[in-house]
């Protein structure tokens, strides 16, 4: 339990530093651009349309749609995008090693 609490504290500290420095917003923008560039957004949009067509517009709530597409959305993120983001975060952490 202590280790989990310590991990949660570390994540919170890192997240706070990312927010304070504006790096979190820059990472989000980079992610958005990369996902559009690789066609992820279009793939997910098409999947949403398929789910709505399959279940019928009257029978789909936003929550249903989110729970249906989230796993596919995560799976469709290219490894190259994940690696680039991870590298950017590691670089940030190395520059802010006092955390």
PDB file of N, CA and C in Angstrom:
ATOM      1  N   UNK A   1       0.846  -1.197   0.000  1.00  0.00           N
ATOM      2  CA  UNK A   1       0.000   0.000   0.000  1.00  0.00           C
ATOM      3  C   UNK A   1       0.880   1.245   0.000  1.00  0.00           C
ATOM      4  N   UNK A   2       1.959   1.224   0.785  1.00  0.00           N
ATOM      5  CA  UNK A   2       2.843   2.384   0.860  1.00  0.00           C
ATOM      6  C   UNK A   2       3.440   2.706  -0.506  1.00  0.00           C
ATOM      7  N   UNK A   3       3.877   1.651  -1.246  1.00  0.00           N
ATOM      8  CA  UNK A   3       4.462   1.862  -2.565  1.00  0.00           C
ATOM      9  C   UNK A   3       3.438   2.454  -3.522  1.00  0.00           C
ATOM     10  N   UNK A   4       2.205   1.954  -3.484  1.00  0.00           N
ATOM     11  CA  UNK A   4       1.159   2.487  -4.351  1.00  0.00           C
ATOM     12  C   UNK A   4       0.909   3.954  -4.036  1.00  0.00           C
ATOM     13  N   UNK A   5       0.878   4.282  -2.760  1.00  0.00           N
ATOM     14  CA  UNK A   5       0.657   5.657  -2.348  1.00  0.00           C
ATOM     15  C   UNK A   5       1.808   6.541  -2.821  1.00  0.00           C
ATOM     16  N   UNK A   6       3.033   6.017  -2.713  1.00  0.00           N
ATOM     17  CA  UNK A   6       4.206   6.769  -3.145  1.00  0.00           C
ATOM     18  C   UNK A   6       4.175   6.977  -4.663  1.00  0.00           C
ATOM     19  N   UNK A   7       3.790   5.927  -5.410  1.00  0.00           N
ATOM     20  CA  UNK A   7       3.662   6.043  -6.865  1.00  0.00           C
ATOM     21  C   UNK A   7       2.615   7.094  -7.233  1.00  0.00           C
ATOM     22  N   UNK A   8       1.492   7.076  -6.544  1.00  0.00           N
ATOM     23  CA  UNK A   8       0.429   8.046  -6.807  1.00  0.00           C
ATOM     24  C   UNK A   8       0.913   9.460  -6.514  1.00  0.00           C
ATOM     25  N   UNK A   9       1.670   9.617  -5.431  1.00  0.00           N
ATOM     26  CA  UNK A   9       2.233  10.933  -5.090  1.00  0.00           C
ATOM     27  C   UNK A   9       3.196  11.397  -6.171  1.00  0.00           C
ATOM     28  N   UNK A  10       4.031  10.489  -6.656  1.00  0.00           N
ATOM     29  CA  UNK A  10       5.000  10.836  -7.693  1.00  0.00           C
ATOM     30  C   UNK A  10       4.292  11.250  -8.971  1.00  0.00           C
ATOM     31  N   UNK A  11       3.263  10.477  -9.362  1.00  0.00           N
ATOM     32  CA  UNK A  11       2.494  10.834 -10.563  1.00  0.00           C
ATOM     33  C   UNK A  11       1.854  12.204 -10.410  1.00  0.00           C
ATOM     34  N   UNK A  12       1.303  12.471  -9.241  1.00  0.00           N
ATOM     35  CA  UNK A  12       0.671  13.772  -8.991  1.00  0.00           C
ATOM     36  C   UNK A  12       1.691  14.902  -9.073  1.00  0.00           C
ATOM     37  N   UNK A  13       2.872  14.680  -8.523  1.00  0.00           N
ATOM     38  CA  UNK A  13       3.934  15.690  -8.556  1.00  0.00           C
ATOM     39  C   UNK A  13       4.376  15.958  -9.990  1.00  0.00           C
ATOM     40  N   UNK A  14       4.574  14.892 -10.750  1.00  0.00           N
ATOM     41  CA  UNK A  14       4.993  15.034 -12.150  1.00  0.00           C
ATOM     42  C   UNK A  14       3.906  15.760 -12.945  1.00  0.00           C
ATOM     43  N   UNK A  15       2.673  15.343 -12.748  1.00  0.00           N
ATOM     44  CA  UNK A  15       1.558  15.966 -13.462  1.00  0.00           C
ATOM     45  C   UNK A  15       1.480  17.461 -13.134  1.00  0.00           C
ATOM     46  N   UNK A  16       1.652  17.804 -11.864  1.00  0.00           N
ATOM     47  CA  UNK A  16       1.616  19.203 -11.448  1.00  0.00           C
ATOM     48  C   UNK A  16       2.723  19.999 -12.146  1.00  0.00           C
ATOM     49  N   UNK A  17       3.913  19.424 -12.216  1.00  0.00           N
ATOM     50  CA  UNK A  17       5.048  20.095 -12.868  1.00  0.00           C
ATOM     51  C   UNK A  17       4.780  20.248 -14.363  1.00  0.00           C
ATOM     52  N   UNK A  18       4.203  19.228 -14.983  1.00  0.00           N
ATOM     53  CA  UNK A  18       3.852  19.311 -16.405  1.00  0.00           C
ATOM     54  C   UNK A  18       2.863  20.455 -16.645  1.00  0.00           C
ATOM     55  N   UNK A  19       1.896  20.591 -15.761  1.00  0.00           N
ATOM     56  CA  UNK A  19       0.892  21.655 -15.887  1.00  0.00           C
ATOM     57  C   UNK A  19       1.530  23.021 -15.680  1.00  0.00           C
ATOM     58  N   UNK A  20       2.302  23.151 -14.600  1.00  0.00           N
ATOM     59  CA  UNK A  20       2.920  24.446 -14.258  1.00  0.00           C
ATOM     60  C   UNK A  20       3.820  24.974 -15.366  1.00  0.00           C
ATOM     61  N   UNK A  21       4.536  24.082 -16.023  1.00  0.00           N
ATOM     62  CA  UNK A  21       5.494  24.515 -17.045  1.00  0.00           C
ATOM     63  C   UNK A  21       4.846  24.672 -18.424  1.00  0.00           C
ATOM     64  N   UNK A  22       3.595  24.228 -18.556  1.00  0.00           N
ATOM     65  CA  UNK A  22       2.917  24.292 -19.847  1.00  0.00           C
ATOM     66  C   UNK A  22       3.242  23.101 -20.742  1.00  0.00           C
ATOM     67  N   UNK A  23       4.083  22.198 -20.251  1.00  0.00           N
ATOM     68  CA  UNK A  23       4.491  21.041 -21.061  1.00  0.00           C
ATOM     69  C   UNK A  23       3.319  20.100 -21.315  1.00  0.00           C
ATOM     70  N   UNK A  24       2.401  20.013 -20.364  1.00  0.00           N
ATOM     71  CA  UNK A  24       1.242  19.114 -20.539  1.00  0.00           C
ATOM     72  C   UNK A  24       0.421  19.542 -21.755  1.00  0.00           C
ATOM     73  N   UNK A  25       0.185  20.837 -21.895  1.00  0.00           N
ATOM     74  CA  UNK A  25      -0.565  21.344 -23.050  1.00  0.00           C
ATOM     75  C   UNK A  25       0.198  21.092 -24.349  1.00  0.00           C
ATOM     76  N   UNK A  26       1.511  21.301 -24.313  1.00  0.00           N
ATOM     77  CA  UNK A  26       2.318  21.057 -25.516  1.00  0.00           C
ATOM     78  C   UNK A  26       2.253  19.582 -25.910  1.00  0.00           C
ATOM     79  N   UNK A  27       2.302  18.687 -24.932  1.00  0.00           N
ATOM     80  CA  UNK A  27       2.212  17.253 -25.215  1.00  0.00           C
ATOM     81  C   UNK A  27       0.838  16.891 -25.782  1.00  0.00           C
ATOM     82  N   UNK A  28      -0.204  17.502 -25.231  1.00  0.00           N
ATOM     83  CA  UNK A  28      -1.556  17.241 -25.733  1.00  0.00           C
ATOM     84  C   UNK A  28      -1.698  17.704 -27.180  1.00  0.00           C
ATOM     85  N   UNK A  29      -1.135  18.860 -27.491  1.00  0.00           N
ATOM     86  CA  UNK A  29      -1.188  19.371 -28.861  1.00  0.00           C
ATOM     87  C   UNK A  29      -0.404  18.467 -29.812  1.00  0.00           C
ATOM     88  N   UNK A  30       0.769  18.033 -29.375  1.00  0.00           N
ATOM     89  CA  UNK A  30       1.576  17.117 -30.177  1.00  0.00           C
ATOM     90  C   UNK A  30       0.787  15.832 -30.444  1.00  0.00           C
ATOM     91  N   UNK A  31       0.165  15.295 -29.407  1.00  0.00           N
ATOM     92  CA  UNK A  31      -0.619  14.071 -29.543  1.00  0.00           C
ATOM     93  C   UNK A  31      -1.766  14.267 -30.526  1.00  0.00           C
ATOM     94  N   UNK A  32      -2.498  15.375 -30.383  1.00  0.00           N
ATOM     95  CA  UNK A  32      -3.599  15.658 -31.314  1.00  0.00           C
ATOM     96  C   UNK A  32      -3.102  15.680 -32.753  1.00  0.00           C
ATOM     97  N   UNK A  33      -2.026  16.406 -32.992  1.00  0.00           N
ATOM     98  CA  UNK A  33      -1.490  16.545 -34.349  1.00  0.00           C
ATOM     99  C   UNK A  33      -1.046  15.184 -34.903  1.00  0.00           C
ATOM    100  N   UNK A  34      -0.356  14.397 -34.078  1.00  0.00           N
ATOM    101  CA  UNK A  34       0.136  13.096 -34.525  1.00  0.00           C
ATOM    102  C   UNK A  34      -1.022  12.140 -34.832  1.00  0.00           C
ATOM    103  N   UNK A  35      -2.074  12.186 -34.012  1.00  0.00           N
ATOM    104  CA  UNK A  35      -3.211  11.286 -34.222  1.00  0.00           C
ATOM    105  C   UNK A  35      -3.976  11.656 -35.492  1.00  0.00           C
ATOM    106  N   UNK A  36      -4.076  12.935 -35.773  1.00  0.00           N
ATOM    107  CA  UNK A  36      -4.730  13.366 -37.013  1.00  0.00           C
ATOM    108  C   UNK A  36      -3.874  12.956 -38.204  1.00  0.00           C
ATOM    109  N   UNK A  37      -2.569  13.210 -38.082  1.00  0.00           N
ATOM    110  CA  UNK A  37      -1.613  12.914 -39.149  1.00  0.00           C
ATOM    111  C   UNK A  37      -1.612  11.433 -39.548  1.00  0.00           C
ATOM    112  N   UNK A  38      -1.738  10.541 -38.580  1.00  0.00           N
ATOM    113  CA  UNK A  38      -1.666   9.106 -38.879  1.00  0.00           C
ATOM    114  C   UNK A  38      -3.032   8.508 -39.225  1.00  0.00           C
ATOM    115  N   UNK A  39      -4.082   9.326 -39.226  1.00  0.00           N
ATOM    116  CA  UNK A  39      -5.395   8.826 -39.604  1.00  0.00           C
ATOM    117  C   UNK A  39      -6.205   8.231 -38.465  1.00  0.00           C
ATOM    118  N   UNK A  40      -5.689   8.310 -37.255  1.00  0.00           N
ATOM    119  CA  UNK A  40      -6.366   7.741 -36.081  1.00  0.00           C
ATOM    120  C   UNK A  40      -7.748   8.352 -35.890  1.00  0.00           C
ATOM    121  N   UNK A  41      -7.819   9.666 -35.998  1.00  0.00           N
ATOM    122  CA  UNK A  41      -9.086  10.371 -35.781  1.00  0.00           C
ATOM    123  C   UNK A  41     -10.148   9.899 -36.776  1.00  0.00           C
ATOM    124  N   UNK A  42      -9.755   9.762 -38.032  1.00  0.00           N
ATOM    125  CA  UNK A  42     -10.693   9.307 -39.056  1.00  0.00           C
ATOM    126  C   UNK A  42     -11.134   7.868 -38.814  1.00  0.00           C
ATOM    127  N   UNK A  43     -10.197   7.024 -38.388  1.00  0.00           N
ATOM    128  CA  UNK A  43     -10.530   5.619 -38.098  1.00  0.00           C
ATOM    129  C   UNK A  43     -11.546   5.533 -36.961  1.00  0.00           C
ATOM    130  N   UNK A  44     -11.330   6.338 -35.935  1.00  0.00           N
ATOM    131  CA  UNK A  44     -12.227   6.306 -34.785  1.00  0.00           C
ATOM    132  C   UNK A  44     -13.603   6.873 -35.137  1.00  0.00           C
ATOM    133  N   UNK A  45     -13.596   7.906 -35.948  1.00  0.00           N
ATOM    134  CA  UNK A  45     -14.854   8.504 -36.402  1.00  0.00           C
ATOM    135  C   UNK A  45     -15.665   7.462 -37.186  1.00  0.00           C
ATOM    136  N   UNK A  46     -14.996   6.729 -38.067  1.00  0.00           N
ATOM    137  CA  UNK A  46     -15.659   5.687 -38.848  1.00  0.00           C
ATOM    138  C   UNK A  46     -16.202   4.589 -37.930  1.00  0.00           C
ATOM    139  N   UNK A  47     -15.421   4.244 -36.909  1.00  0.00           N
ATOM    140  CA  UNK A  47     -15.866   3.214 -35.958  1.00  0.00           C
ATOM    141  C   UNK A  47     -17.123   3.696 -35.211  1.00  0.00           C
ATOM    142  N   UNK A  48     -17.148   4.957 -34.819  1.00  0.00           N
ATOM    143  CA  UNK A  48     -18.329   5.529 -34.149  1.00  0.00           C
ATOM    144  C   UNK A  48     -19.555   5.410 -35.047  1.00  0.00           C
ATOM    145  N   UNK A  49     -19.383   5.759 -36.302  1.00  0.00           N
ATOM    146  CA  UNK A  49     -20.506   5.674 -37.252  1.00  0.00           C
ATOM    147  C   UNK A  49     -20.994   4.238 -37.376  1.00  0.00           C
ATOM    148  N   UNK A  50     -20.063   3.283 -37.418  1.00  0.00           N
ATOM    149  CA  UNK A  50     -20.433   1.863 -37.514  1.00  0.00           C
ATOM    150  C   UNK A  50     -21.226   1.415 -36.291  1.00  0.00           C
ATOM    151  N   UNK A  51     -20.771   1.831 -35.118  1.00  0.00           N
ATOM    152  CA  UNK A  51     -21.458   1.447 -33.877  1.00  0.00           C
ATOM    153  C   UNK A  51     -22.868   2.028 -33.862  1.00  0.00           C
ATOM    154  N   UNK A  52     -23.001   3.293 -34.254  1.00  0.00           N
ATOM    155  CA  UNK A  52     -24.315   3.945 -34.277  1.00  0.00           C
ATOM    156  C   UNK A  52     -25.232   3.269 -35.291  1.00  0.00           C
ATOM    157  N   UNK A  53     -24.675   2.937 -36.454  1.00  0.00           N
ATOM    158  CA  UNK A  53     -25.454   2.271 -37.505  1.00  0.00           C
ATOM    159  C   UNK A  53     -25.914   0.897 -37.021  1.00  0.00           C
ATOM    160  N   UNK A  54     -25.018   0.191 -36.347  1.00  0.00           N
ATOM    161  CA  UNK A  54     -25.310  -1.160 -35.870  1.00  0.00           C
ATOM    162  C   UNK A  54     -26.386  -1.170 -34.785  1.00  0.00           C
ATOM    163  N   UNK A  55     -26.286  -0.245 -33.839  1.00  0.00           N
ATOM    164  CA  UNK A  55     -27.208  -0.247 -32.696  1.00  0.00           C
ATOM    165  C   UNK A  55     -28.443   0.613 -32.927  1.00  0.00           C
ATOM    166  N   UNK A  56     -28.341   1.543 -33.856  1.00  0.00           N
ATOM    167  CA  UNK A  56     -29.449   2.465 -34.100  1.00  0.00           C
ATOM    168  C   UNK A  56     -29.288   3.712 -33.254  1.00  0.00           C
ATOM    169  N   UNK A  57     -29.439   4.854 -33.890  1.00  0.00           N
ATOM    170  CA  UNK A  57     -29.214   6.143 -33.242  1.00  0.00           C
ATOM    171  C   UNK A  57     -30.022   6.301 -31.951  1.00  0.00           C
ATOM    172  N   UNK A  58     -31.241   5.813 -31.965  1.00  0.00           N
ATOM    173  CA  UNK A  58     -32.123   5.973 -30.794  1.00  0.00           C
ATOM    174  C   UNK A  58     -31.675   5.125 -29.603  1.00  0.00           C
ATOM    175  N   UNK A  59     -30.850   4.121 -29.882  1.00  0.00           N
ATOM    176  CA  UNK A  59     -30.462   3.182 -28.828  1.00  0.00           C
ATOM    177  C   UNK A  59     -29.033   3.370 -28.332  1.00  0.00           C
ATOM    178  N   UNK A  60     -28.366   4.434 -28.758  1.00  0.00           N
ATOM    179  CA  UNK A  60     -26.981   4.651 -28.350  1.00  0.00           C
ATOM    180  C   UNK A  60     -26.880   5.933 -27.530  1.00  0.00           C
ATOM    181  N   UNK A  61     -26.316   5.801 -26.329  1.00  0.00           N
ATOM    182  CA  UNK A  61     -26.047   6.985 -25.511  1.00  0.00           C
ATOM    183  C   UNK A  61     -24.573   7.349 -25.683  1.00  0.00           C
ATOM    184  N   UNK A  62     -24.216   8.527 -25.261  1.00  0.00           N
ATOM    185  CA  UNK A  62     -22.821   8.944 -25.329  1.00  0.00           C
ATOM    186  C   UNK A  62     -21.965   7.987 -24.501  1.00  0.00           C
ATOM    187  N   UNK A  63     -22.447   7.608 -23.325  1.00  0.00           N
ATOM    188  CA  UNK A  63     -21.706   6.673 -22.471  1.00  0.00           C
ATOM    189  C   UNK A  63     -21.483   5.327 -23.173  1.00  0.00           C
ATOM    190  N   UNK A  64     -22.531   4.834 -23.863  1.00  0.00           N
ATOM    191  CA  UNK A  64     -22.390   3.586 -24.620  1.00  0.00           C
ATOM    192  C   UNK A  64     -21.292   3.723 -25.666  1.00  0.00           C
ATOM    193  N   UNK A  65     -21.330   4.825 -26.373  1.00  0.00           N
ATOM    194  CA  UNK A  65     -20.369   5.059 -27.452  1.00  0.00           C
ATOM    195  C   UNK A  65     -18.949   5.132 -26.907  1.00  0.00           C
ATOM    196  N   UNK A  66     -18.795   5.865 -25.818  1.00  0.00           N
ATOM    197  CA  UNK A  66     -17.466   6.000 -25.202  1.00  0.00           C
ATOM    198  C   UNK A  66     -16.947   4.631 -24.757  1.00  0.00           C
ATOM    199  N   UNK A  67     -17.776   3.853 -24.075  1.00  0.00           N
ATOM    200  CA  UNK A  67     -17.302   2.557 -23.591  1.00  0.00           C
ATOM    201  C   UNK A  67     -17.030   1.598 -24.752  1.00  0.00           C
ATOM    202  N   UNK A  68     -17.737   1.768 -25.851  1.00  0.00           N
ATOM    203  CA  UNK A  68     -17.553   0.912 -27.018  1.00  0.00           C
ATOM    204  C   UNK A  68     -16.272   1.262 -27.789  1.00  0.00           C
ATOM    205  N   UNK A  69     -15.976   2.554 -27.913  1.00  0.00           N
ATOM    206  CA  UNK A  69     -14.840   2.943 -28.760  1.00  0.00           C
ATOM    207  C   UNK A  69     -13.520   3.136 -28.017  1.00  0.00           C
ATOM    208  N   UNK A  70     -13.562   3.309 -26.698  1.00  0.00           N
ATOM    209  CA  UNK A  70     -12.328   3.561 -25.945  1.00  0.00           C
ATOM    210  C   UNK A  70     -11.270   2.467 -26.137  1.00  0.00           C
ATOM    211  N   UNK A  71     -11.614   1.190 -25.972  1.00  0.00           N
ATOM    212  CA  UNK A  71     -10.574   0.167 -26.162  1.00  0.00           C
ATOM    213  C   UNK A  71      -9.988   0.182 -27.583  1.00  0.00           C
ATOM    214  N   UNK A  72     -10.856   0.349 -28.563  1.00  0.00           N
ATOM    215  CA  UNK A  72     -10.377   0.389 -29.952  1.00  0.00           C
ATOM    216  C   UNK A  72      -9.513   1.628 -30.175  1.00  0.00           C
ATOM    217  N   UNK A  73      -9.931   2.749 -29.621  1.00  0.00           N
ATOM    218  CA  UNK A  73      -9.171   3.990 -29.757  1.00  0.00           C
ATOM    219  C   UNK A  73      -7.773   3.855 -29.189  1.00  0.00           C
ATOM    220  N   UNK A  74      -7.667   3.248 -28.037  1.00  0.00           N
ATOM    221  CA  UNK A  74      -6.345   3.038 -27.416  1.00  0.00           C
ATOM    222  C   UNK A  74      -5.494   2.092 -28.252  1.00  0.00           C
ATOM    223  N   UNK A  75      -6.127   1.044 -28.747  1.00  0.00           N
ATOM    224  CA  UNK A  75      -5.393   0.045 -29.532  1.00  0.00           C
ATOM    225  C   UNK A  75      -4.897   0.612 -30.862  1.00  0.00           C
ATOM    226  N   UNK A  76      -5.610   1.587 -31.404  1.00  0.00           N
ATOM    227  CA  UNK A  76      -5.248   2.144 -32.708  1.00  0.00           C
ATOM    228  C   UNK A  76      -4.125   3.179 -32.655  1.00  0.00           C
ATOM    229  N   UNK A  77      -3.750   3.631 -31.453  1.00  0.00           N
ATOM    230  CA  UNK A  77      -2.661   4.614 -31.354  1.00  0.00           C
ATOM    231  C   UNK A  77      -1.363   3.919 -31.778  1.00  0.00           C
ATOM    232  N   UNK A  78      -0.717   4.437 -32.826  1.00  0.00           N
ATOM    233  CA  UNK A  78       0.511   3.788 -33.305  1.00  0.00           C
ATOM    234  C   UNK A  78       1.619   3.791 -32.247  1.00  0.00           C
ATOM    235  N   UNK A  79       2.408   2.718 -32.243  1.00  0.00           N
ATOM    236  CA  UNK A  79       3.526   2.619 -31.301  1.00  0.00           C
ATOM    237  C   UNK A  79       4.490   3.786 -31.449  1.00  0.00           C
ATOM    238  N   UNK A  80       4.670   4.261 -32.667  1.00  0.00           N
ATOM    239  CA  UNK A  80       5.603   5.379 -32.895  1.00  0.00           C
ATOM    240  C   UNK A  80       5.143   6.631 -32.152  1.00  0.00           C
ATOM    241  N   UNK A  81       3.840   6.843 -32.095  1.00  0.00           N
ATOM    242  CA  UNK A  81       3.296   8.007 -31.383  1.00  0.00           C
ATOM    243  C   UNK A  81       3.498   7.829 -29.880  1.00  0.00           C
ATOM    244  N   UNK A  82       3.227   6.633 -29.382  1.00  0.00           N
ATOM    245  CA  UNK A  82       3.426   6.353 -27.958  1.00  0.00           C
ATOM    246  C   UNK A  82       4.888   6.552 -27.568  1.00  0.00           C
ATOM    247  N   UNK A  83       5.795   6.027 -28.415  1.00  0.00           N
ATOM    248  CA  UNK A  83       7.228   6.139 -28.128  1.00  0.00           C
ATOM    249  C   UNK A  83       7.685   7.591 -28.129  1.00  0.00           C
ATOM    250  N   UNK A  84       7.190   8.374 -29.089  1.00  0.00           N
ATOM    251  CA  UNK A  84       7.586   9.784 -29.153  1.00  0.00           C
ATOM    252  C   UNK A  84       7.124  10.542 -27.907  1.00  0.00           C
ATOM    253  N   UNK A  85       5.891  10.301 -27.495  1.00  0.00           N
ATOM    254  CA  UNK A  85       5.381  10.962 -26.284  1.00  0.00           C
ATOM    255  C   UNK A  85       6.173  10.539 -25.057  1.00  0.00           C
ATOM    256  N   UNK A  86       6.446   9.255 -24.949  1.00  0.00           N
ATOM    257  CA  UNK A  86       7.206   8.745 -23.812  1.00  0.00           C
ATOM    258  C   UNK A  86       8.597   9.376 -23.778  1.00  0.00           C
ATOM    259  N   UNK A  87       9.216   9.497 -24.932  1.00  0.00           N
ATOM    260  CA  UNK A  87      10.546  10.114 -25.001  1.00  0.00           C
ATOM    261  C   UNK A  87      10.490  11.578 -24.575  1.00  0.00           C
ATOM    262  N   UNK A  88       9.453  12.279 -25.012  1.00  0.00           N
ATOM    263  CA  UNK A  88       9.305  13.693 -24.631  1.00  0.00           C
ATOM    264  C   UNK A  88       9.121  13.825 -23.116  1.00  0.00           C
ATOM    265  N   UNK A  89       8.368  12.908 -22.523  1.00  0.00           N
ATOM    266  CA  UNK A  89       8.151  12.936 -21.070  1.00  0.00           C
ATOM    267  C   UNK A  89       9.454  12.622 -20.343  1.00  0.00           C
ATOM    268  N   UNK A  90      10.186  11.632 -20.843  1.00  0.00           N
ATOM    269  CA  UNK A  90      11.477  11.291 -20.212  1.00  0.00           C
ATOM    270  C   UNK A  90      12.444  12.471 -20.281  1.00  0.00           C
ATOM    271  N   UNK A  91      12.491  13.138 -21.415  1.00  0.00           N
ATOM    272  CA  UNK A  91      13.355  14.309 -21.570  1.00  0.00           C
ATOM    273  C   UNK A  91      12.947  15.394 -20.575  1.00  0.00           C
ATOM    274  N   UNK A  92      11.648  15.626 -20.466  1.00  0.00           N
ATOM    275  CA  UNK A  92      11.136  16.605 -19.509  1.00  0.00           C
ATOM    276  C   UNK A  92      11.569  16.254 -18.094  1.00  0.00           C
ATOM    277  N   UNK A  93      11.423  14.979 -17.731  1.00  0.00           N
ATOM    278  CA  UNK A  93      11.780  14.547 -16.377  1.00  0.00           C
ATOM    279  C   UNK A  93      13.279  14.694 -16.131  1.00  0.00           C
ATOM    280  N   UNK A  94      14.071  14.405 -17.154  1.00  0.00           N
ATOM    281  CA  UNK A  94      15.516  14.550 -16.999  1.00  0.00           C
ATOM    282  C   UNK A  94      15.899  16.024 -16.781  1.00  0.00           C
ATOM    283  N   UNK A  95      15.179  16.914 -17.440  1.00  0.00           N
ATOM    284  CA  UNK A  95      15.446  18.347 -17.281  1.00  0.00           C
ATOM    285  C   UNK A  95      14.964  18.879 -15.940  1.00  0.00           C
ATOM    286  N   UNK A  96      14.004  18.163 -15.346  1.00  0.00           N
ATOM    287  CA  UNK A  96      13.442  18.574 -14.053  1.00  0.00           C
ATOM    288  C   UNK A  96      13.715  17.489 -13.020  1.00  0.00           C
ATOM    289  N   UNK A  97      14.950  17.063 -12.954  1.00  0.00           N
ATOM    290  CA  UNK A  97      15.328  15.917 -12.105  1.00  0.00           C
ATOM    291  C   UNK A  97      15.107  16.175 -10.621  1.00  0.00           C
ATOM    292  N   UNK A  98      14.880  17.394 -10.229  1.00  0.00           N
ATOM    293  CA  UNK A  98      14.673  17.713  -8.812  1.00  0.00           C
ATOM    294  C   UNK A  98      13.338  17.199  -8.285  1.00  0.00           C
ATOM    295  N   UNK A  99      12.496  16.672  -9.186  1.00  0.00           N
ATOM    296  CA  UNK A  99      11.225  16.105  -8.730  1.00  0.00           C
ATOM    297  C   UNK A  99      11.514  14.953  -7.805  1.00  0.00           C
TER     298      UNK A  99
END
